[in-house]
Short mmCIF file of C-alpha atoms in Angstrom, two decimals:
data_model
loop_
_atom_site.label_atom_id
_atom_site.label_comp_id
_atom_site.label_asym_id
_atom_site.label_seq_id
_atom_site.Cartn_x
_atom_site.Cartn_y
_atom_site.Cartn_z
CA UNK A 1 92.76 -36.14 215.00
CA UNK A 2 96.54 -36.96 215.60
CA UNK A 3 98.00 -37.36 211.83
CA UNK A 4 101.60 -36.84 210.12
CA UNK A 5 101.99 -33.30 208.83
CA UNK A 6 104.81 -32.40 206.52
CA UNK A 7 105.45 -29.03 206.11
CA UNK A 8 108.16 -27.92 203.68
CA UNK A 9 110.58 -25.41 205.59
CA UNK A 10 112.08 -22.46 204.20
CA UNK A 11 114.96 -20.76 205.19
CA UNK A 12 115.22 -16.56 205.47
CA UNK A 13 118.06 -14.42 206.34
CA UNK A 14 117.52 -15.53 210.18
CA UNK A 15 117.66 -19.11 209.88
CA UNK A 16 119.98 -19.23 207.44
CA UNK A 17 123.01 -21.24 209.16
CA UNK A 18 125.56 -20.04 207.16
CA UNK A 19 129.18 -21.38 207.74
CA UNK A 20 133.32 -19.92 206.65
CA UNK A 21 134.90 -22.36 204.00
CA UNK A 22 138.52 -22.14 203.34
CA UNK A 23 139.19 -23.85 199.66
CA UNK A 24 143.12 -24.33 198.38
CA UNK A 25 142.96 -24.27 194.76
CA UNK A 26 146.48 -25.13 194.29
CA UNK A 27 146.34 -27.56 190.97
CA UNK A 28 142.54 -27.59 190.78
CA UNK A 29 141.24 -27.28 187.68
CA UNK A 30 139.39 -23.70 187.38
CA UNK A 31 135.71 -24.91 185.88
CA UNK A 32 135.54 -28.33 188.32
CA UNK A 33 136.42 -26.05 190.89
CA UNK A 34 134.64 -23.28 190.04
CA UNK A 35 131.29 -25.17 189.71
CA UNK A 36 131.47 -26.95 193.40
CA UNK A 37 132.29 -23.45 195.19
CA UNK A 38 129.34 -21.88 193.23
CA UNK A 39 127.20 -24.47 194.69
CA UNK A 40 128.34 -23.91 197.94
CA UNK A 41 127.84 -20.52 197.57
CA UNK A 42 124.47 -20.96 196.95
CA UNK A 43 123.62 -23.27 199.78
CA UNK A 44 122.59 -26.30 197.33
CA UNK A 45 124.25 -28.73 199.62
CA UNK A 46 121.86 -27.69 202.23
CA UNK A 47 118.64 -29.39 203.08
CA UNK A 48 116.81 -26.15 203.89
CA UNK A 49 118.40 -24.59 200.63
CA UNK A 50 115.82 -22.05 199.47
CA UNK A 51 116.34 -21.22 195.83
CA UNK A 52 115.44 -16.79 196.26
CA UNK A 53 117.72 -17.13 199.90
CA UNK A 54 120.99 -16.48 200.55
CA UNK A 55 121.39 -19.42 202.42
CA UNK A 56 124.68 -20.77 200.98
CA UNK A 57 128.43 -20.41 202.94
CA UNK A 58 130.86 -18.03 202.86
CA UNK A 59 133.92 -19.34 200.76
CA UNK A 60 137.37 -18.43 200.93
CA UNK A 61 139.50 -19.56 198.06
CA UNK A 62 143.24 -19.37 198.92
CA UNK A 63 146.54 -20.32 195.76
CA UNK A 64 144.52 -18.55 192.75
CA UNK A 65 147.69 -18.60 191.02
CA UNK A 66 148.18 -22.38 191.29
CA UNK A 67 145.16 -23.11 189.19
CA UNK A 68 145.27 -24.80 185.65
CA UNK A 69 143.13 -25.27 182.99
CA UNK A 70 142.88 -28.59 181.05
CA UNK A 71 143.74 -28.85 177.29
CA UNK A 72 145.36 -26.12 175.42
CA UNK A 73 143.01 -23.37 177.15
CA UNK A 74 145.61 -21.42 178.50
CA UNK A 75 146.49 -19.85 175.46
CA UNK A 76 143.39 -20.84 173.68
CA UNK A 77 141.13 -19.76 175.88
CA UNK A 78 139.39 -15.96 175.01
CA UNK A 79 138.15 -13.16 177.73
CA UNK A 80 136.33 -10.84 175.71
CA UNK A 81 135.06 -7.09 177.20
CA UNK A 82 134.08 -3.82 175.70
CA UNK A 83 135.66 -0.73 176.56
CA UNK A 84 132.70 0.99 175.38
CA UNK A 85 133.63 3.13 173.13
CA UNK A 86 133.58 2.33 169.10
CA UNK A 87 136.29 -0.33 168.07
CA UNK A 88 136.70 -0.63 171.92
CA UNK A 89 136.27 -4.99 171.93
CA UNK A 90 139.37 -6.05 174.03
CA UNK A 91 140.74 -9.94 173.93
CA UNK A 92 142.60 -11.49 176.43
CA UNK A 93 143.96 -15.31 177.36
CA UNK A 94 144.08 -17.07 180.85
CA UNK A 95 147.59 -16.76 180.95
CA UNK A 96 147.64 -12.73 180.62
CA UNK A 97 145.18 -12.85 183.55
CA UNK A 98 147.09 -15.21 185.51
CA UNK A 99 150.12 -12.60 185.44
CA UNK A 100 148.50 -9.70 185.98
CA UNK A 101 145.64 -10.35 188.17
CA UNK A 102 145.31 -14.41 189.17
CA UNK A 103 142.14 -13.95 191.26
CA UNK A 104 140.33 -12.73 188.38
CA UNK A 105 140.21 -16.33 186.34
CA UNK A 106 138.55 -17.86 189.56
CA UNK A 107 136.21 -14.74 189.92
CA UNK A 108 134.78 -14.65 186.27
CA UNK A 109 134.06 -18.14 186.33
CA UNK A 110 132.34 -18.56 189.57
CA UNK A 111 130.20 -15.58 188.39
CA UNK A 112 128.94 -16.99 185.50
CA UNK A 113 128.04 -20.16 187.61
CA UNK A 114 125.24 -18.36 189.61
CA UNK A 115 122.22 -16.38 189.34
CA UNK A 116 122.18 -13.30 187.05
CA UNK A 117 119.79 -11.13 189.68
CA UNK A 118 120.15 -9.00 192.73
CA UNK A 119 120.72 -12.47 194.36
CA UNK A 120 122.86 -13.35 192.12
CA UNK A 121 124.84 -10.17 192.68
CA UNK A 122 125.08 -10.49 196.45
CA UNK A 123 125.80 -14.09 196.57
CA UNK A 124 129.38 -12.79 194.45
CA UNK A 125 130.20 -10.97 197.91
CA UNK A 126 130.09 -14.35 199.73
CA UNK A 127 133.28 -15.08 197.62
CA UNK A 128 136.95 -14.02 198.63
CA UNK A 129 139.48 -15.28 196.40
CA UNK A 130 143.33 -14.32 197.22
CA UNK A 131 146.94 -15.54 195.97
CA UNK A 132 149.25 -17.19 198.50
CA UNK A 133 148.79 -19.21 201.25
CA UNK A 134 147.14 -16.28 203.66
CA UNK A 135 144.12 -14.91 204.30
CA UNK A 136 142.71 -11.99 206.39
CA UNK A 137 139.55 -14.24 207.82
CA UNK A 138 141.30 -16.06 210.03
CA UNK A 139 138.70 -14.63 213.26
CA UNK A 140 135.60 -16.61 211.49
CA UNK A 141 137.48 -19.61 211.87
CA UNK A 142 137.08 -21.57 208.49
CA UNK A 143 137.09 -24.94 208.11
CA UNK A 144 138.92 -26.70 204.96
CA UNK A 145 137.46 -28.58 202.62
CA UNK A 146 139.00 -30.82 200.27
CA UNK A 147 136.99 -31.01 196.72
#
């Protein structure tokens, strides 16, 4: 008997078609930004995106220091970490991090945008964020996308 069969596909680590992004954040806002690289990252725009599959591309994020926030967040705006030791709770703004280390802002908020597992974990080293106009990728041969 000759009748339609759907069959829902699945990708693995094999068919995965994984593809080099190049991203220019220059006066991007950082969580509008943030939240369409982390779901490029993960490979939702895909139609064979498989949710426990690294199937997502590999994104290159180039003018961290160019980003902005909206509002008053630069100054309102709190990192908080723990230095682990008693009375060890560190504060810090977006505009510390932005002079010290502007990659970082980008980083911690695409992190907390996907999963908080081992895939979660090694979809993070899909990410390379850098300052300037340069970047050492340019053998894959990225393609630029405009958000």
């Amino acid at each position: 008997m000759d009748t339609l069969s759907y069959k829902t596909v699945s990708a693995n680590r094999g068919t995965a078609n994984k593809e080099w992004i190049v991203v220019d954040a220059k006066d991007a806002v950082v969580g509008r930004l943030a939240s369409q690289v982390a779901a490029r990252i993960r490979g939702k725009h895909k139609p064979n995106f498989t949710p426990h599959v690294d199937c997502g591309d590999n994104v290159i994020i180039i003018n961290a220091e160019k980003i902005r926030f909206t509002g008053r967040k630069m100054t309102d705006k709190v990192y908080v970490r723990h230095t682990g030791y008693p009375g060890g709770q560190r504060f810090a703004s977006p505009r510390l991090w932005l002079e010290k280390h502007p990659e970082r802002v980008l980083e911690h908020a695409i992190r907390g945008m996907l999963p908080k597992n081992r895939l979660g974990r090694h979809l993070f080293t899909n990410l390379f964020v850098y300052t300037g106009d340069s970047h050492p990728h340019a053998a894959q041969q990225p393609k630029e996308i405009k958000f």
